[in-house]
Short mmCIF file of C-alpha atoms in Angstrom, two decimals:
data_model
loop_
_atom_site.label_atom_id
_atom_site.label_comp_id
_atom_site.label_asym_id
_atom_site.label_seq_id
_atom_site.Cartn_x
_atom_site.Cartn_y
_atom_site.Cartn_z
CA MET E 1 18.08 1.53 15.25
CA GLN E 2 14.53 2.69 14.81
CA LYS E 3 14.16 3.73 18.53
CA ILE E 4 17.58 5.68 18.32
CA ILE E 5 16.32 7.54 15.23
CA MET E 6 12.93 8.46 16.72
CA ASN E 7 14.72 9.85 19.80
CA LEU E 8 16.84 12.10 17.62
CA ILE E 9 13.76 13.35 15.75
CA GLY E 10 11.74 13.74 18.95
CA ASP E 11 14.20 16.16 20.24
CA GLU E 12 12.79 19.74 20.33
CA HIS E 13 16.02 20.99 18.62
CA TYR E 14 15.81 18.46 15.79
CA VAL E 15 16.43 19.95 12.36
CA PRO E 16 15.11 17.90 9.48
CA ALA E 17 18.02 15.65 8.36
CA ASP E 18 18.94 13.47 5.17
CA LEU E 19 20.53 10.13 5.24
CA GLU E 20 24.01 11.60 5.05
CA THR E 21 23.33 13.77 8.10
CA PHE E 22 21.84 10.82 10.03
CA ALA E 23 25.03 8.74 9.22
CA LYS E 24 27.20 11.51 10.67
CA LEU E 25 25.03 11.97 13.74
CA LEU E 26 24.99 8.28 14.41
CA LYS E 27 28.55 7.61 13.30
CA ALA E 28 27.36 5.08 10.79
CA ASN E 29 30.54 4.62 8.70
CA SER E 30 30.80 1.11 7.55
CA GLU E 31 28.64 -0.33 4.71
CA THR E 32 26.73 -2.55 7.07
CA GLU E 33 26.04 0.43 9.45
CA LEU E 34 24.75 2.60 6.64
CA ARG E 35 22.68 -0.37 5.17
CA SER E 36 21.18 -0.88 8.68
CA LEU E 37 20.42 2.85 8.93
CA LYS E 38 18.76 2.96 5.54
CA GLN E 39 16.64 0.02 6.48
CA ALA E 40 15.52 1.62 9.60
CA LEU E 41 14.57 4.84 7.86
CA ASP E 42 12.82 2.85 5.01
CA ALA E 43 10.75 0.82 7.69
CA LEU E 44 9.75 4.04 9.58
CA GLU E 45 8.46 5.46 6.24
CA ALA E 46 6.60 2.25 5.35
CA GLN E 47 4.81 2.37 8.64
CA GLY E 48 3.70 5.93 8.05
CA ILE E 49 5.75 7.30 10.96
CA LEU E 50 8.22 9.26 9.02
CA ALA E 51 8.23 10.97 5.61
CA LYS E 52 10.54 13.18 3.50
CA ASN E 53 9.96 16.76 2.70
CA LYS E 54 10.78 18.37 -0.73
CA ARG E 55 14.54 18.41 0.15
CA GLU E 56 14.57 14.67 0.92
CA ARG E 57 14.90 15.26 4.67
CA TYR E 58 13.13 13.15 7.23
CA ASN E 59 10.44 14.35 9.68
CA THR E 60 7.41 12.90 11.33
CA VAL E 61 4.30 12.82 9.24
CA GLU E 62 2.48 15.07 11.82
CA ARG E 63 5.07 17.78 11.47
CA LEU E 64 4.87 17.51 7.67
CA GLY E 65 1.02 17.86 7.94
CA LEU E 66 0.33 14.44 6.35
CA LEU E 67 -2.76 12.37 7.24
CA LYS E 68 -3.29 8.62 7.61
CA GLY E 69 -6.36 6.63 7.15
CA PRO E 70 -8.40 4.11 5.07
CA ILE E 71 -9.54 5.18 1.77
CA ASP E 72 -13.12 4.66 0.55
CA LEU E 73 -12.81 4.58 -3.26
CA LYS E 74 -15.95 5.09 -5.35
CA ARG E 75 -16.67 3.34 -8.59
CA GLN E 76 -16.10 6.62 -10.48
CA GLY E 77 -12.45 6.64 -9.40
CA TYR E 78 -12.34 9.37 -6.66
CA GLY E 79 -12.27 8.63 -2.95
CA PHE E 80 -12.42 9.93 0.64
CA VAL E 81 -10.00 9.25 3.50
CA LYS E 82 -11.19 9.48 7.07
CA PRO E 83 -8.11 10.77 8.97
CA GLU E 84 -6.91 8.79 12.00
CA GLY E 85 -6.78 10.34 15.44
CA THR E 86 -8.66 13.49 14.45
CA ASP E 87 -12.23 14.76 14.28
CA GLY E 88 -11.46 16.62 11.07
CA PRO E 89 -13.42 16.37 7.85
CA ASP E 90 -12.88 13.53 5.41
CA VAL E 91 -10.28 14.31 2.75
CA PHE E 92 -11.59 14.14 -0.80
CA ILE E 93 -9.10 12.46 -3.23
CA PRO E 94 -9.60 13.26 -6.83
CA ARG E 95 -9.40 10.54 -9.37
CA GLY E 96 -6.04 11.53 -10.64
CA ASN E 97 -4.61 11.55 -7.04
CA VAL E 98 -5.60 8.10 -5.81
CA GLY E 99 -2.47 6.49 -7.37
CA ASP E 100 -2.56 2.73 -7.22
CA SER E 101 -4.67 2.54 -4.11
CA MET E 102 -7.63 0.13 -3.70
CA ASP E 103 -10.70 0.30 -1.60
CA ASN E 104 -9.93 0.16 2.18
CA ASP E 105 -6.17 0.52 1.84
CA ARG E 106 -4.66 2.39 4.62
CA VAL E 107 -2.90 5.29 3.05
CA LEU E 108 -0.75 8.45 3.78
CA VAL E 109 -2.29 11.59 2.43
CA LYS E 110 -0.86 15.10 1.52
CA VAL E 111 -3.52 17.84 1.83
CA THR E 112 -3.38 19.90 -1.39
CA ARG E 113 -6.35 22.29 -0.77
CA ARG E 114 -8.54 23.54 1.93
CA SER E 115 -11.68 25.30 1.00
CA GLU E 116 -13.35 28.15 3.07
CA ASP E 117 -16.35 25.97 3.69
CA GLY E 118 -14.24 23.45 5.47
CA ARG E 119 -13.70 21.00 2.65
CA VAL E 120 -10.38 19.28 2.33
CA GLU E 121 -8.77 17.97 -0.86
CA GLY E 122 -5.58 15.78 -0.98
CA ALA E 123 -3.48 13.15 -2.75
CA VAL E 124 -2.32 9.67 -1.75
CA VAL E 125 1.55 9.76 -1.30
CA ARG E 126 2.08 6.23 0.01
CA ILE E 127 0.13 3.03 0.71
CA LEU E 128 0.70 1.96 4.23
CA GLU E 129 -1.27 -1.31 4.29
CA ARG E 130 -3.10 -3.22 1.64
CA ALA E 131 -6.72 -4.34 2.26
CA LEU E 132 -6.55 -6.87 -0.57
CA LYS E 133 -3.43 -9.09 -0.80
CA TYR E 134 -4.78 -12.36 -2.28
CA VAL E 135 -7.58 -13.22 -4.63
CA VAL E 136 -9.50 -16.58 -4.99
CA GLY E 137 -11.26 -17.34 -8.44
CA ASP E 138 -11.35 -19.32 -11.49
CA TYR E 139 -8.17 -19.52 -13.62
CA PHE E 140 -8.70 -18.97 -17.39
CA GLN E 141 -6.34 -18.02 -20.15
CA GLY E 142 -3.93 -16.22 -17.88
CA ALA E 143 -6.10 -14.41 -15.44
CA VAL E 144 -7.96 -15.12 -12.27
CA PHE E 145 -11.57 -14.27 -12.12
CA PRO E 146 -13.07 -14.00 -8.55
CA LYS E 147 -16.50 -15.43 -8.09
CA ASN E 148 -17.52 -12.01 -6.62
CA PRO E 149 -15.96 -9.49 -9.01
CA ILE E 150 -13.80 -6.92 -7.34
CA GLY E 151 -14.36 -3.48 -9.03
CA ASP E 152 -12.96 -3.42 -12.62
CA TYR E 153 -9.77 -5.06 -11.74
CA LEU E 154 -8.06 -7.65 -13.91
CA PHE E 155 -5.87 -10.03 -12.06
CA LYS E 156 -3.31 -11.24 -14.53
CA VAL E 157 -1.00 -14.23 -13.92
CA LYS E 158 2.48 -13.55 -15.10
CA PRO E 159 3.76 -15.92 -17.82
CA PRO E 160 6.34 -17.66 -15.60
CA PHE E 161 3.74 -18.80 -13.25
CA ARG E 162 1.22 -20.17 -15.86
CA SER E 163 2.98 -23.35 -16.88
CA ASP E 164 1.44 -25.64 -14.34
CA LEU E 165 -1.97 -24.13 -14.40
CA LYS E 166 -5.06 -25.55 -16.29
CA ASP E 167 -7.95 -23.41 -17.43
CA HIS E 168 -11.07 -23.63 -15.25
CA THR E 169 -9.10 -24.32 -12.12
CA VAL E 170 -9.86 -22.65 -8.95
CA ILE E 171 -6.70 -21.01 -7.44
CA LYS E 172 -5.59 -18.58 -4.77
CA ALA E 173 -3.12 -16.00 -5.94
CA GLU E 174 -1.07 -13.42 -4.27
CA ILE E 175 -1.05 -9.78 -5.78
CA ILE E 176 2.72 -9.03 -6.41
CA ARG E 177 2.16 -5.75 -8.37
CA TYR E 178 -0.37 -3.05 -7.96
CA THR E 179 -0.91 -0.37 -10.74
CA ALA E 180 -3.28 2.53 -11.28
CA SER E 181 -4.35 0.87 -14.56
CA LYS E 182 -6.35 -1.72 -12.65
CA ILE E 183 -4.36 -4.63 -14.18
CA LEU E 184 -2.79 -6.33 -11.22
CA ASP E 185 -0.05 -8.92 -11.49
CA VAL E 186 -0.70 -12.12 -9.36
CA LYS E 187 1.23 -15.20 -8.45
CA PRO E 188 -0.52 -18.50 -7.76
CA VAL E 189 0.09 -19.70 -4.25
CA GLU E 190 -2.47 -22.61 -4.03
CA VAL E 191 -4.44 -24.73 -6.46
CA ILE E 192 -7.78 -25.30 -4.74
CA GLY E 193 -9.50 -27.60 -7.33
CA HIS E 194 -11.98 -27.69 -10.12
CA PRO E 195 -15.26 -25.91 -9.90
CA THR E 196 -17.29 -29.21 -10.03
CA ASP E 197 -15.22 -30.81 -7.25
CA PRO E 198 -17.18 -32.02 -4.12
CA GLY E 199 -17.02 -29.34 -1.32
CA ILE E 200 -15.20 -26.69 -3.63
CA GLU E 201 -17.34 -23.89 -2.29
CA ILE E 202 -16.35 -24.51 1.11
CA LEU E 203 -12.74 -24.85 0.30
CA THR E 204 -12.95 -21.58 -1.72
CA ILE E 205 -14.46 -19.81 1.29
CA VAL E 206 -11.69 -21.11 3.53
CA ALA E 207 -9.13 -19.93 1.10
CA GLU E 208 -10.80 -16.50 0.77
CA HIS E 209 -10.67 -15.92 4.40
CA GLY E 210 -7.32 -17.43 5.13
CA LEU E 211 -8.81 -20.12 7.60
#
């Protein structure tokens, strides 16, 4: 389905279309066909291949002037994105426009301003790939504290996942909700041991790197 959609969009006569128009073009009439079409369009958006314009119509990110690349977030809250596939300048992302992105996330950026001196400013419109998906650290009173602190983030274990955990246990947790407030919800996926257990440092390194 994704290939069929891209063939339509790649046509030189393509006019930006919404979900309803795509359904008519592809004769997707049943509930199953419509669901399959919506899933394919969502997947292409998640990959940073397509995006919607202000009228909720789909087009390629290139035609919409959007840029992709990793974000280099600074401690002060602002960041820079190095656009992929271009020699253009880095895009400055003001603190208020970084959304819930984290350092080194691959993001999709909308250019909001171009200065005469060549500087470019933008805003993050979508996270394409998370650089940090898991954290390993000491569990204590509902939160996970990595041995090497990660910025100003607090990794909070949601109450339903706390019942089997004991304070001062080293665990690996998956981030299940990212927020701009820097309080991230996590879910335990592995109990590694106690900080004083023999070999705990090696086990922690293995867990951190997914070895």
